[in-house]
Amino acid sequence: LSETAQDTRRLLSQVVKEAESMVDAALPHLDPVDTEPTRAGHAPSMRSKFPQDIPSVPGPSGIVTDEIGIARSAFNGGPLGELVQWSDLVSTLHILGHHLHLSASITDLKIFLGGLKSGCPSMPTLEPNLIYTDILGLQQMQKALPNIWSKYQCKIRILDSFGTEPDFNHVSWAKGHNLSSPYGGLNLIPLQFYTMFPHTPDNTFLGFVVQPHWSDEENKKLESIKRKNQALVYGKRASFWKGKTAYLDTIHKYLDLHGTVDNGALIPSYVTNHGIVKGAEVHALLRESKVFVGLSFPFEGPAPLEALANGCVFLNPRLNPPQSRLNSEFFKEKPNIREVTSQHPYAEAIGEPYVWMVDMDNSTDVERAVKAIINQTIEPYIPYEFTCEGMLQRVNILIEKQDFCNSTTSWPPLSTLQVVTAEVGASCKDTCQKQGLICEPAFFPHLNSAQSLANYGINCQTTEHSGGYLVLPAYDNNSKHCVFQSDPLLFSCVRSHLSWTRVCPCRDYIKDQIALCKACL
Ligand code: UDP
C-alpha cells in the first residue's frame, strides 16, 4: 500500500481479479448451471508484493457448505450479503499474501484438520494460524471433530452479521437468564465474533468492500450512464414488497420505479422488473437512479452502501418501534438485544443528503423526502472502512495484532486507553460514544482492580469480585463500594445498571475506520 495511489489501484484491481477467479474456482457449486457435487478448491499461495507474509488458514464456512445450502439460494433471491462478505474476506486474505485454504464441506474439513486421508498424497493435515467460519460452521466443526476442535478455539473467528452479545455468548449465563438462542452459548471471547457493520463494540468489526473493481469495458459503460428520473426498489423477494403498495404509489407519483425481484407477477404493474441480476447490473441500475428505495427489510445489507457509492440516495424506513429479539420474528433467535431503529442503522448515521429517513406509512413524510431528493444531486460516497484499502488495512492489522491464544499480549496499545466514568444507568457503549470515542472491551481487564482504578482518581472504600453482573467494573457513588468482574467472558460494553456507575474503557479511532485506534497503524 506504500506505492503511489495509481499503482496501488492498478495492483489491487489485478489481484482482486486474480482473487475473484480463485473464489470462482473454489466455489464451483455456486454456478447455477453446475450440478456437480461440492468440491472445495485450494487457493494458490500468492507471490505477495506485500511484506506481511503470515500464513493463515480460513477454515469451514458453514453457510456455503452443501450441508447448509444457503449459497444455492443466491440465484433466486436468497441472502447475498454474507456471500459478499465471504468473498471480500477471501480476496483480502489472498491479496495480503496469506496461504489460504477453503473448505466448503464437512469432508474437506475432516481432511484439513482431522487427519482424514484425502487421496492426494501431497496434502498434509494443516496447522492453521487462523480459522474463519460462521456460527453454523463452528457447530459443524464441533460435531465433526469433537475431540480436537477445542485445540483451535482461540484461533477461530466467527463471521456473525448481527453480532453476539457477551451474555448470550456465555453458556451458563444464557441458560440461567432465559437468553437461549440457537446461535448463542459458544463461550468464545466476544471479540472473536466478526460483524458486518460496527454496531456492537463487544465484537470485532470485519465489514466488507463496497468499491467495485470492474473491467475497463465495464467502467466505460458505467461512466457513460446518465441519471434518470428513476428509483430502484431494494427488495429481491416479492414477499418484501407485501403491504408496501401505498408507499410505492407515492414514490411513483414522482419517479419511474425499477426492481430486481424474483417474482415480478407479485409486484405493482408500473414497476419495471429486471429479475435477479449480476452485481454489475445492480450497479448500473443504481447509476441511473436517483433513489434506492428501502422497504424496511432486509436489515443491514450491503446494498444501501452500494447505492451511495453510485451517487444514488438511500431512502431508509424508520422502524417504529425499534426492532429487536423482544418484538420481532426476524431477530427473535439472534444472540443480542440490540435495538434496530431503521432498515439500515449505519446508513442512518450517515444521514442527509445521502440517506433520508422516512416513515413508510405517512405519505406526507414520504413526499417530503422524495421531493427533496429529486431536487438535489449527491457525489458518490463510500466511507473509508468500506473501501478496498480500508478493508485491507483493517484485516491486516487484525491478523497481525489481535491474539486470543496468548494472554500476555495486549492489543490495542494501552496508551490509547481513556477511562471515562458513565452516568448512573448508562452503558459504556453510549458513554464512550458521547465523548467521540469507542468502548474497547480488550481494556476491561486493565480496569478490573482497585489499584488500577486509583490511577484514574477512583478510590474504592470497599471492594468485591462478582460473576453476577455484566456492568463491571462499577461502583456505588455514595458508599464508594467497587465491584470487579470475576468472569472475563462477562465484560460487556452494552449493558447498564440503574444504581451503579460503570467505569468505561474507551479509545479513540481513525475517522471512518472505527475498528482501529489512531496509534494502531
Ligand atoms: N444483488 C445482486 N443481484 C440482485 C440484487 C442484489 O447481485 O439482483 C447484490 C447487491 O448488489 C449486494 C448483494 O446482492 O451486493 C447483497 O444484497 P442485500 O443488501 O440485499 O443483502 P442481503 O439481504 O442479500 O444479505
Coordinates of C-alpha atoms and ligand atoms in Angstrom, one line a residue:
L1 CA 0.0 0.0 0.0
S2 CA 3.0 2.3 0.1
E3 CA 3.0 2.6 -3.7
T4 CA 1.5 5.6 -5.4
A5 CA -2.2 5.7 -5.4
Q6 CA -2.4 4.9 -9.1
D7 CA 0.0 2.0 -8.9
T8 CA -1.8 0.7 -5.9
R9 CA -5.2 0.8 -7.5
R10 CA -3.8 -1.0 -10.6
L11 CA -2.2 -3.6 -8.4
L12 CA -5.3 -4.1 -6.4
S13 CA -7.6 -4.5 -9.3
Q14 CA -5.2 -7.1 -10.7
V15 CA -5.1 -9.1 -7.5
V16 CA -8.8 -8.7 -7.0
K17 CA -9.4 -10.2 -10.4
E18 CA -7.0 -13.0 -9.5
A19 CA -8.7 -13.5 -6.2
E20 CA -12.1 -13.5 -7.8
S21 CA -11.1 -16.2 -10.3
M22 CA -9.8 -18.1 -7.3
V23 CA -13.1 -17.8 -5.5
D24 CA -14.9 -18.9 -8.6
A25 CA -12.6 -21.9 -8.8
A26 CA -13.0 -22.6 -5.1
L27 CA -16.8 -22.5 -5.0
P28 CA -17.9 -24.2 -8.2
H29 CA -21.2 -25.2 -6.6
L30 CA -22.3 -21.5 -6.8
D31 CA -22.5 -21.8 -10.5
P32 CA -26.2 -22.2 -11.3
V33 CA -25.6 -24.5 -14.3
D34 CA -23.1 -26.6 -12.4
T35 CA -24.8 -29.6 -10.9
E36 CA -21.7 -31.4 -9.8
P37 CA -21.4 -32.0 -6.1
T38 CA -19.4 -29.6 -4.0
R39 CA -15.6 -29.7 -4.2
A40 CA -13.6 -27.2 -2.3
G41 CA -10.7 -25.8 -4.2
H42 CA -7.3 -24.9 -2.8
A43 CA -6.1 -21.4 -3.3
P44 CA -2.7 -21.0 -4.6
S45 CA -0.4 -19.2 -2.2
M46 CA 0.4 -15.7 -3.6
R47 CA 3.7 -14.2 -4.5
S48 CA 2.8 -11.2 -2.5
K49 CA 4.1 -7.7 -3.1
F50 CA 3.2 -7.0 0.5
P51 CA 5.6 -7.6 3.3
Q52 CA 3.2 -9.3 5.7
D53 CA 3.6 -12.9 4.8
I54 CA 2.0 -14.6 7.8
P55 CA 0.3 -17.8 6.7
S56 CA -3.4 -18.0 7.7
V57 CA -5.9 -20.7 7.0
P58 CA -9.6 -19.8 6.8
G59 CA -11.5 -22.9 7.6
P60 CA -15.0 -24.1 7.2
S61 CA -17.6 -21.6 6.2
G62 CA -20.9 -23.0 7.4
I63 CA -23.4 -21.2 5.1
V64 CA -21.5 -22.1 1.9
T65 CA -21.4 -25.8 2.7
D66 CA -23.7 -28.1 0.9
E67 CA -24.9 -29.4 4.2
I68 CA -26.4 -25.9 5.0
G69 CA -27.1 -24.9 1.4
I70 CA -27.8 -21.2 1.8
A71 CA -25.4 -20.3 -1.1
R72 CA -27.5 -22.2 -3.5
S73 CA -30.4 -19.8 -3.0
A74 CA -28.2 -16.9 -4.1
F75 CA -29.7 -17.2 -7.6
N76 CA -33.3 -16.9 -6.6
G77 CA -33.4 -14.0 -4.1
G78 CA -31.6 -15.7 -1.1
P79 CA -29.3 -13.8 1.2
L80 CA -26.3 -12.4 -0.7
G81 CA -24.8 -10.1 2.0
E82 CA -23.0 -12.9 3.7
L83 CA -21.6 -14.1 0.4
V84 CA -20.3 -10.6 -0.3
Q85 CA -18.5 -10.6 3.0
W86 CA -17.1 -14.0 2.5
S87 CA -15.7 -13.3 -1.0
D88 CA -14.3 -10.0 0.2
L89 CA -12.6 -11.7 3.2
V90 CA -11.2 -14.5 0.9
S91 CA -9.9 -11.9 -1.6
T92 CA -8.4 -9.7 1.2
L93 CA -6.5 -12.6 2.8
H94 CA -5.2 -13.6 -0.7
I95 CA -4.1 -10.1 -1.5
L96 CA -2.4 -9.8 1.8
G97 CA -0.3 -12.8 0.9
H98 CA -1.6 -15.4 3.3
H99 CA -1.7 -19.1 2.4
L100 CA -5.4 -19.7 2.1
H101 CA -7.3 -23.0 2.2
L102 CA -11.1 -23.1 1.6
S103 CA -13.3 -25.8 2.9
A104 CA -16.9 -26.0 1.8
S105 CA -17.9 -29.4 3.0
I106 CA -17.5 -31.5 6.2
T107 CA -15.4 -34.0 4.3
D108 CA -12.9 -31.3 3.4
L109 CA -12.9 -30.0 7.0
K110 CA -12.0 -33.5 8.2
I111 CA -9.2 -33.7 5.6
F112 CA -7.8 -30.3 6.5
L113 CA -8.0 -30.5 10.3
G114 CA -8.9 -34.1 11.3
G115 CA -6.3 -36.2 9.5
L116 CA -8.7 -37.9 7.1
K117 CA -6.9 -39.2 4.1
S118 CA -7.7 -37.1 1.0
G119 CA -6.5 -39.4 -1.7
C120 CA -4.0 -36.7 -2.5
P121 CA -0.6 -37.7 -1.0
S122 CA 0.8 -34.2 -1.2
M123 CA -1.8 -32.7 1.1
P124 CA -0.8 -32.8 4.7
T125 CA -3.1 -32.0 7.7
L126 CA -3.0 -28.3 8.3
E127 CA -1.8 -26.4 11.3
P128 CA -3.8 -23.2 10.8
N129 CA -2.9 -19.9 12.3
L130 CA -6.4 -18.6 12.0
I131 CA -9.8 -20.2 11.1
Y132 CA -12.6 -18.1 9.7
T133 CA -16.1 -19.7 9.9
D134 CA -19.6 -18.8 10.9
I135 CA -21.8 -20.0 13.8
L136 CA -23.2 -22.9 11.7
G137 CA -19.6 -23.7 10.6
L138 CA -18.4 -23.8 14.2
Q139 CA -21.3 -26.1 15.1
Q140 CA -20.4 -28.4 12.2
M141 CA -16.8 -28.3 13.4
Q142 CA -17.7 -29.2 17.0
K143 CA -19.8 -32.1 15.7
A144 CA -17.3 -33.4 13.0
L145 CA -14.2 -33.0 15.1
P146 CA -15.4 -33.4 18.7
N147 CA -12.0 -34.3 20.1
I148 CA -9.9 -31.7 18.6
W149 CA -11.9 -28.6 17.8
S150 CA -11.1 -27.0 21.2
K151 CA -7.4 -27.1 20.2
Y152 CA -8.4 -24.4 17.6
Q153 CA -10.7 -22.4 19.8
C154 CA -8.5 -19.3 20.3
K155 CA -7.7 -19.2 16.5
I156 CA -11.4 -19.1 15.5
R157 CA -13.0 -16.0 14.0
I158 CA -16.8 -16.2 13.6
L159 CA -18.4 -14.2 10.8
D160 CA -21.6 -13.1 12.5
S161 CA -23.6 -10.3 10.7
F162 CA -25.8 -9.1 13.5
G163 CA -23.4 -9.7 16.4
T164 CA -23.3 -11.8 19.6
E165 CA -23.5 -10.0 23.0
P166 CA -21.5 -11.4 25.9
D167 CA -24.5 -12.5 28.0
F168 CA -25.8 -14.6 25.0
N169 CA -22.3 -16.0 24.3
H170 CA -21.8 -17.1 27.9
V171 CA -23.3 -20.6 28.1
S172 CA -24.4 -20.8 31.7
W173 CA -25.4 -17.1 32.0
A174 CA -27.6 -17.5 28.9
K175 CA -29.2 -20.7 30.3
G176 CA -29.7 -19.1 33.7
H177 CA -31.2 -15.9 32.4
N178 CA -33.5 -17.2 29.7
L179 CA -31.4 -15.9 26.9
S180 CA -31.4 -19.1 24.9
S181 CA -30.7 -18.8 21.2
P182 CA -29.7 -21.5 18.7
Y183 CA -26.7 -19.3 17.8
G184 CA -25.6 -18.4 21.3
G185 CA -23.8 -20.2 24.1
L186 CA -20.5 -20.6 22.2
N187 CA -18.4 -19.4 25.1
L188 CA -15.8 -17.7 22.9
I189 CA -14.2 -14.3 23.6
P190 CA -16.8 -11.9 22.3
L191 CA -14.2 -10.1 20.2
Q192 CA -13.9 -13.4 18.2
F193 CA -17.3 -12.6 16.6
Y194 CA -16.7 -10.5 13.4
T195 CA -19.7 -8.4 12.4
M196 CA -20.9 -6.9 9.1
F197 CA -21.2 -3.4 10.5
P198 CA -19.6 -1.7 13.5
H199 CA -22.7 -1.9 15.7
T200 CA -21.6 -3.9 18.8
P201 CA -18.2 -2.8 20.2
D202 CA -18.1 -6.1 22.2
N203 CA -17.5 -7.8 18.9
T204 CA -14.9 -7.0 16.2
F205 CA -16.0 -5.1 13.1
L206 CA -14.9 -7.0 9.9
G207 CA -17.1 -5.3 7.3
F208 CA -16.8 -5.9 3.5
V209 CA -15.9 -3.9 0.4
V210 CA -18.3 -1.6 -1.4
Q211 CA -15.9 -0.3 -4.0
P212 CA -16.2 -2.5 -7.1
H213 CA -13.4 -3.3 -9.4
W214 CA -14.8 -3.5 -12.9
S215 CA -13.0 -4.2 -16.2
D216 CA -12.1 -1.2 -18.3
E217 CA -15.0 -2.0 -20.5
E218 CA -17.5 -2.2 -17.6
N219 CA -16.1 1.0 -16.2
K220 CA -16.6 2.8 -19.5
K221 CA -20.2 1.6 -19.7
L222 CA -20.9 2.7 -16.1
E223 CA -19.3 6.1 -16.6
S224 CA -21.5 6.7 -19.7
I225 CA -24.7 6.1 -17.8
K226 CA -26.9 9.2 -17.3
R227 CA -29.1 9.6 -14.2
K228 CA -32.8 9.4 -14.9
N229 CA -35.9 10.3 -13.0
Q230 CA -35.9 6.8 -11.7
A231 CA -36.0 4.9 -8.4
L232 CA -34.7 1.3 -7.8
V233 CA -36.5 -0.6 -5.2
Y234 CA -34.5 -2.6 -2.6
G235 CA -36.2 -5.9 -2.4
K236 CA -35.1 -9.2 -4.1
R237 CA -38.1 -11.2 -2.9
A238 CA -41.6 -10.3 -3.9
S239 CA -42.6 -11.1 -0.2
F240 CA -40.6 -8.0 0.9
W241 CA -43.0 -5.8 -1.2
K242 CA -46.1 -7.1 0.5
G243 CA -48.2 -4.3 2.2
K244 CA -45.9 -1.6 0.7
T245 CA -48.1 -0.6 -2.3
A246 CA -49.4 2.7 -0.9
Y247 CA -45.7 3.8 -0.1
L248 CA -44.6 2.8 -3.6
D249 CA -47.6 4.6 -5.2
T250 CA -46.5 7.8 -3.5
I251 CA -42.9 7.5 -4.8
H252 CA -44.3 6.5 -8.3
K253 CA -46.0 9.9 -8.5
Y254 CA -42.5 11.4 -8.9
L255 CA -40.3 8.7 -10.2
D256 CA -40.3 5.6 -12.5
L257 CA -39.8 2.5 -10.4
H258 CA -37.5 -0.4 -11.2
G259 CA -36.8 -3.6 -9.3
T260 CA -34.7 -6.7 -9.2
V261 CA -37.3 -9.1 -7.9
D262 CA -37.5 -12.9 -8.0
N263 CA -41.2 -12.9 -9.0
G264 CA -42.4 -9.9 -11.0
A265 CA -46.0 -11.1 -11.1
L266 CA -46.5 -10.2 -7.4
I267 CA -45.4 -6.5 -7.5
P268 CA -47.2 -3.4 -8.8
S269 CA -47.5 -3.4 -12.6
Y270 CA -45.9 0.0 -13.0
V271 CA -42.5 -1.4 -11.8
T272 CA -40.0 -2.5 -14.5
N273 CA -38.6 -5.7 -13.1
H274 CA -35.1 -6.9 -14.2
G275 CA -35.2 -10.1 -12.1
I276 CA -32.2 -11.2 -10.0
V277 CA -29.3 -9.8 -11.9
K278 CA -25.5 -9.8 -11.7
G279 CA -23.7 -7.3 -9.4
A280 CA -22.5 -5.1 -12.4
E281 CA -26.1 -4.7 -13.5
V282 CA -27.2 -3.7 -10.0
H283 CA -24.5 -1.0 -10.0
A284 CA -25.6 0.1 -13.5
L285 CA -29.3 0.5 -12.3
L286 CA -28.1 2.4 -9.2
R287 CA -26.1 4.8 -11.5
E288 CA -29.2 5.7 -13.5
S289 CA -31.4 6.0 -10.4
K290 CA -31.9 9.0 -8.1
V291 CA -33.0 7.0 -5.1
F292 CA -32.7 3.4 -3.8
V293 CA -36.0 2.7 -2.0
G294 CA -35.8 0.7 1.2
L295 CA -38.9 -1.5 2.0
S296 CA -37.8 -1.9 5.7
F297 CA -36.4 -5.3 5.0
P298 CA -33.8 -6.9 4.6
F299 CA -32.0 -5.3 7.6
E300 CA -28.4 -4.1 7.4
G301 CA -27.4 -5.4 4.0
P302 CA -24.5 -4.1 1.8
A303 CA -26.8 -2.7 -1.0
P304 CA -27.6 0.7 0.6
L305 CA -23.8 1.5 0.7
E306 CA -23.5 0.4 -2.9
A307 CA -26.3 2.9 -3.7
L308 CA -24.3 5.8 -2.1
A309 CA -21.1 4.6 -3.9
N310 CA -23.0 5.1 -7.2
G311 CA -24.3 8.6 -6.3
C312 CA -27.8 7.3 -5.6
V313 CA -29.6 8.4 -2.4
F314 CA -30.9 5.8 0.1
L315 CA -34.5 6.1 1.4
N316 CA -34.3 4.5 4.8
P317 CA -37.5 3.4 6.5
R318 CA -37.7 4.1 10.2
L319 CA -38.6 1.1 12.4
N320 CA -41.1 2.4 14.9
P321 CA -40.9 0.9 17.5
P322 CA -37.3 -0.2 17.0
Q323 CA -37.0 -3.9 16.4
S324 CA -35.1 -6.4 18.5
R325 CA -35.4 -10.0 19.6
L326 CA -38.0 -8.8 22.1
N327 CA -40.6 -7.8 19.5
S328 CA -39.5 -9.1 16.1
E329 CA -39.8 -12.5 14.5
F330 CA -36.6 -11.9 12.5
F331 CA -34.5 -11.0 15.5
K332 CA -36.2 -13.5 17.8
E333 CA -33.4 -16.0 17.7
K334 CA -30.4 -13.6 17.3
P335 CA -28.0 -13.7 20.2
N336 CA -28.3 -10.0 21.1
I337 CA -30.9 -7.5 22.2
R338 CA -29.7 -4.6 20.1
E339 CA -32.5 -2.3 19.0
V340 CA -32.6 -1.7 15.3
T341 CA -34.0 1.8 14.7
S342 CA -34.3 1.7 10.9
Q343 CA -33.7 -0.7 8.0
H344 CA -30.1 0.4 8.0
P345 CA -28.7 2.0 11.2
Y346 CA -25.2 2.5 9.7
A347 CA -26.7 4.4 6.8
E348 CA -29.0 6.3 9.3
A349 CA -25.9 7.6 11.0
I350 CA -24.5 8.9 7.6
G351 CA -27.7 11.0 7.3
E352 CA -28.7 13.6 4.7
P353 CA -28.1 14.4 1.9
Y354 CA -27.1 10.8 1.3
V355 CA -29.6 9.0 3.4
W356 CA -33.2 10.2 4.0
M357 CA -35.2 8.7 6.8
V358 CA -38.9 8.1 6.1
D359 CA -42.0 6.9 7.8
M360 CA -43.3 4.4 5.2
D361 CA -46.9 4.7 6.4
N362 CA -47.0 8.5 6.3
S363 CA -47.5 9.7 2.7
T364 CA -46.8 13.3 3.6
D365 CA -43.4 12.3 5.0
V366 CA -42.6 10.2 2.0
E367 CA -43.5 13.0 -0.4
R368 CA -41.4 15.5 1.6
A369 CA -38.4 13.2 1.3
V370 CA -38.9 12.3 -2.4
K371 CA -39.4 16.0 -3.4
A372 CA -36.1 16.9 -1.6
I373 CA -34.2 14.1 -3.2
I374 CA -35.3 14.8 -6.8
N375 CA -34.1 18.4 -6.3
Q376 CA -30.6 17.6 -5.2
T377 CA -27.6 15.7 -6.6
I378 CA -25.0 13.9 -4.5
E379 CA -21.5 12.9 -5.2
P380 CA -20.7 9.1 -4.9
Y381 CA -19.7 8.4 -1.3
I382 CA -18.0 5.4 0.3
P383 CA -16.9 5.5 4.0
Y384 CA -13.2 4.7 4.1
E385 CA -13.8 1.5 6.1
F386 CA -15.8 0.0 3.2
T387 CA -13.2 0.8 0.5
C388 CA -10.7 -1.8 -0.7
E389 CA -7.8 0.0 1.1
G390 CA -9.9 0.3 4.3
M391 CA -10.7 -3.4 4.4
L392 CA -7.1 -4.4 3.6
Q393 CA -5.7 -2.0 6.3
R394 CA -8.2 -3.3 8.9
V395 CA -7.9 -7.0 8.2
N396 CA -4.1 -6.8 8.0
I397 CA -3.8 -5.2 11.4
L398 CA -6.4 -7.5 13.0
I399 CA -4.4 -10.5 11.7
E400 CA -1.1 -9.1 12.9
K401 CA -2.2 -7.9 16.3
Q402 CA -5.4 -9.5 17.6
D403 CA -4.3 -12.6 19.5
F404 CA -6.6 -14.6 21.7
C405 CA -4.2 -17.5 22.2
N406 CA -1.6 -15.6 24.2
S407 CA -2.8 -14.0 27.4
T408 CA 0.4 -12.0 27.8
T409 CA -0.1 -9.9 24.6
S410 CA -2.4 -6.9 24.7
W411 CA -3.9 -5.0 21.8
P412 CA -4.8 -2.2 21.0
P413 CA -1.9 -0.4 22.7
L414 CA -2.7 0.5 26.3
S415 CA -1.6 4.1 25.6
T416 CA -4.9 4.6 23.7
L417 CA -7.0 3.8 26.8
Q418 CA -9.1 6.7 28.0
V419 CA -11.1 6.0 31.2
V420 CA -14.5 7.6 31.4
T421 CA -17.0 7.1 34.2
A422 CA -20.5 6.6 33.0
E423 CA -23.6 8.3 34.4
V424 CA -25.6 6.0 36.6
G425 CA -27.7 3.8 34.3
A426 CA -25.6 4.5 31.1
S427 CA -23.7 1.8 29.2
C428 CA -20.1 2.1 28.2
K429 CA -21.0 2.0 24.5
D430 CA -23.0 5.2 24.9
T431 CA -20.7 6.8 27.4
C432 CA -17.6 6.4 25.1
Q433 CA -19.7 7.5 22.1
K434 CA -20.7 10.7 23.8
Q435 CA -17.0 11.6 24.1
G436 CA -16.3 10.8 20.4
L437 CA -14.6 7.6 21.5
I438 CA -15.5 3.9 21.3
C439 CA -15.7 1.3 24.1
E440 CA -12.8 -1.1 23.8
P441 CA -13.5 -4.4 25.6
A442 CA -9.9 -5.5 25.3
F443 CA -9.1 -2.9 28.0
F444 CA -11.6 -4.1 30.6
P445 CA -9.1 -6.4 32.4
H446 CA -6.8 -3.3 32.9
L447 CA -9.5 -1.6 34.9
N448 CA -10.5 -4.5 36.9
S449 CA -8.8 -3.8 40.3
A450 CA -8.9 -1.2 43.0
Q451 CA -5.3 -0.4 42.3
S452 CA -5.9 0.4 38.6
L453 CA -9.0 2.5 39.3
A454 CA -7.0 4.5 41.9
N455 CA -4.7 5.5 38.9
Y456 CA -7.8 7.2 37.4
G457 CA -8.9 9.0 40.5
I458 CA -11.5 6.4 41.6
N459 CA -10.9 5.5 45.2
C460 CA -12.7 2.4 46.4
Q461 CA -13.5 2.2 50.2
T462 CA -14.5 -1.4 49.9
T463 CA -14.3 -4.0 47.1
E464 CA -15.8 -7.2 46.0
H465 CA -15.5 -9.5 43.0
S466 CA -18.6 -10.9 41.4
G467 CA -19.6 -13.0 38.4
G468 CA -23.2 -11.9 38.7
Y469 CA -23.3 -8.7 36.6
L470 CA -22.5 -7.5 33.1
V471 CA -21.5 -4.0 34.0
L472 CA -18.3 -4.5 35.9
P473 CA -16.1 -2.8 36.9
A474 CA -18.5 -0.4 38.6
Y475 CA -19.0 1.4 41.9
D476 CA -21.7 2.9 44.1
N477 CA -21.2 6.6 44.2
N478 CA -22.4 7.1 47.8
S479 CA -20.7 4.2 49.6
K480 CA -17.6 4.1 47.2
H481 CA -18.1 0.3 47.1
C482 CA -16.4 -1.1 44.0
V483 CA -17.4 -4.3 42.3
F484 CA -15.0 -6.1 39.9
Q485 CA -15.6 -8.8 37.3
S486 CA -14.7 -12.3 38.3
D487 CA -15.7 -13.9 34.9
P488 CA -13.8 -12.3 32.0
L489 CA -16.4 -13.6 29.5
L490 CA -18.9 -11.3 31.1
F491 CA -17.2 -8.0 30.4
S492 CA -19.6 -6.0 28.2
C493 CA -19.8 -2.6 26.7
V494 CA -23.5 -2.6 26.0
R495 CA -25.2 -3.2 29.4
S496 CA -26.1 -0.6 32.1
H497 CA -27.2 -0.7 35.7
L498 CA -29.8 1.5 37.4
S499 CA -27.8 2.2 40.5
W500 CA -24.2 1.7 39.6
T501 CA -21.6 3.9 37.9
R502 CA -19.7 2.0 35.3
V503 CA -16.0 2.6 34.7
C504 CA -15.6 2.5 30.9
P505 CA -12.5 1.7 28.8
C506 CA -12.7 4.0 25.8
R507 CA -10.3 4.6 23.0
D508 CA -10.0 6.9 20.0
Y509 CA -10.4 5.7 16.4
I510 CA -9.4 6.7 12.9
K511 CA -12.1 8.7 11.2
D512 CA -14.1 6.3 9.1
Q513 CA -12.1 3.3 10.3
I514 CA -13.7 2.7 13.7
A515 CA -12.1 -0.7 14.2
L516 CA -8.6 0.9 14.5
C517 CA -7.2 3.3 17.1
K518 CA -5.1 6.2 15.9
A519 CA -1.9 4.6 17.2
C520 CA -2.9 1.2 15.8
L521 CA -1.3 1.8 12.4
Ligands
UDP1 N1 -27.5 -8.1 -5.7 C1 -27.3 -8.8 -6.8 N2 -28.4 -9.0 -7.7 C2 -29.6 -8.6 -7.4 C3 -29.8 -7.9 -6.2 C4 -28.8 -7.7 -5.3 O1 -26.2 -9.2 -7.1 O2 -30.5 -8.8 -8.2 C5 -26.4 -7.9 -4.8 C6 -26.2 -6.5 -4.2 O3 -25.5 -5.7 -5.2 C7 -25.4 -6.7 -3.0 C8 -25.8 -8.1 -2.5 O4 -26.6 -8.6 -3.6 O5 -24.0 -6.7 -3.2 C9 -26.5 -8.2 -1.2 O6 -27.6 -7.5 -1.2 P1 -28.5 -7.1 0.0 O7 -28.1 -5.7 0.6 O8 -29.9 -7.3 -0.5 O9 -28.2 -8.1 1.2 P2 -28.8 -9.5 1.6 O10 -30.1 -9.2 2.2 O11 -28.9 -10.3 0.4 O12 -27.8 -10.0 2.6

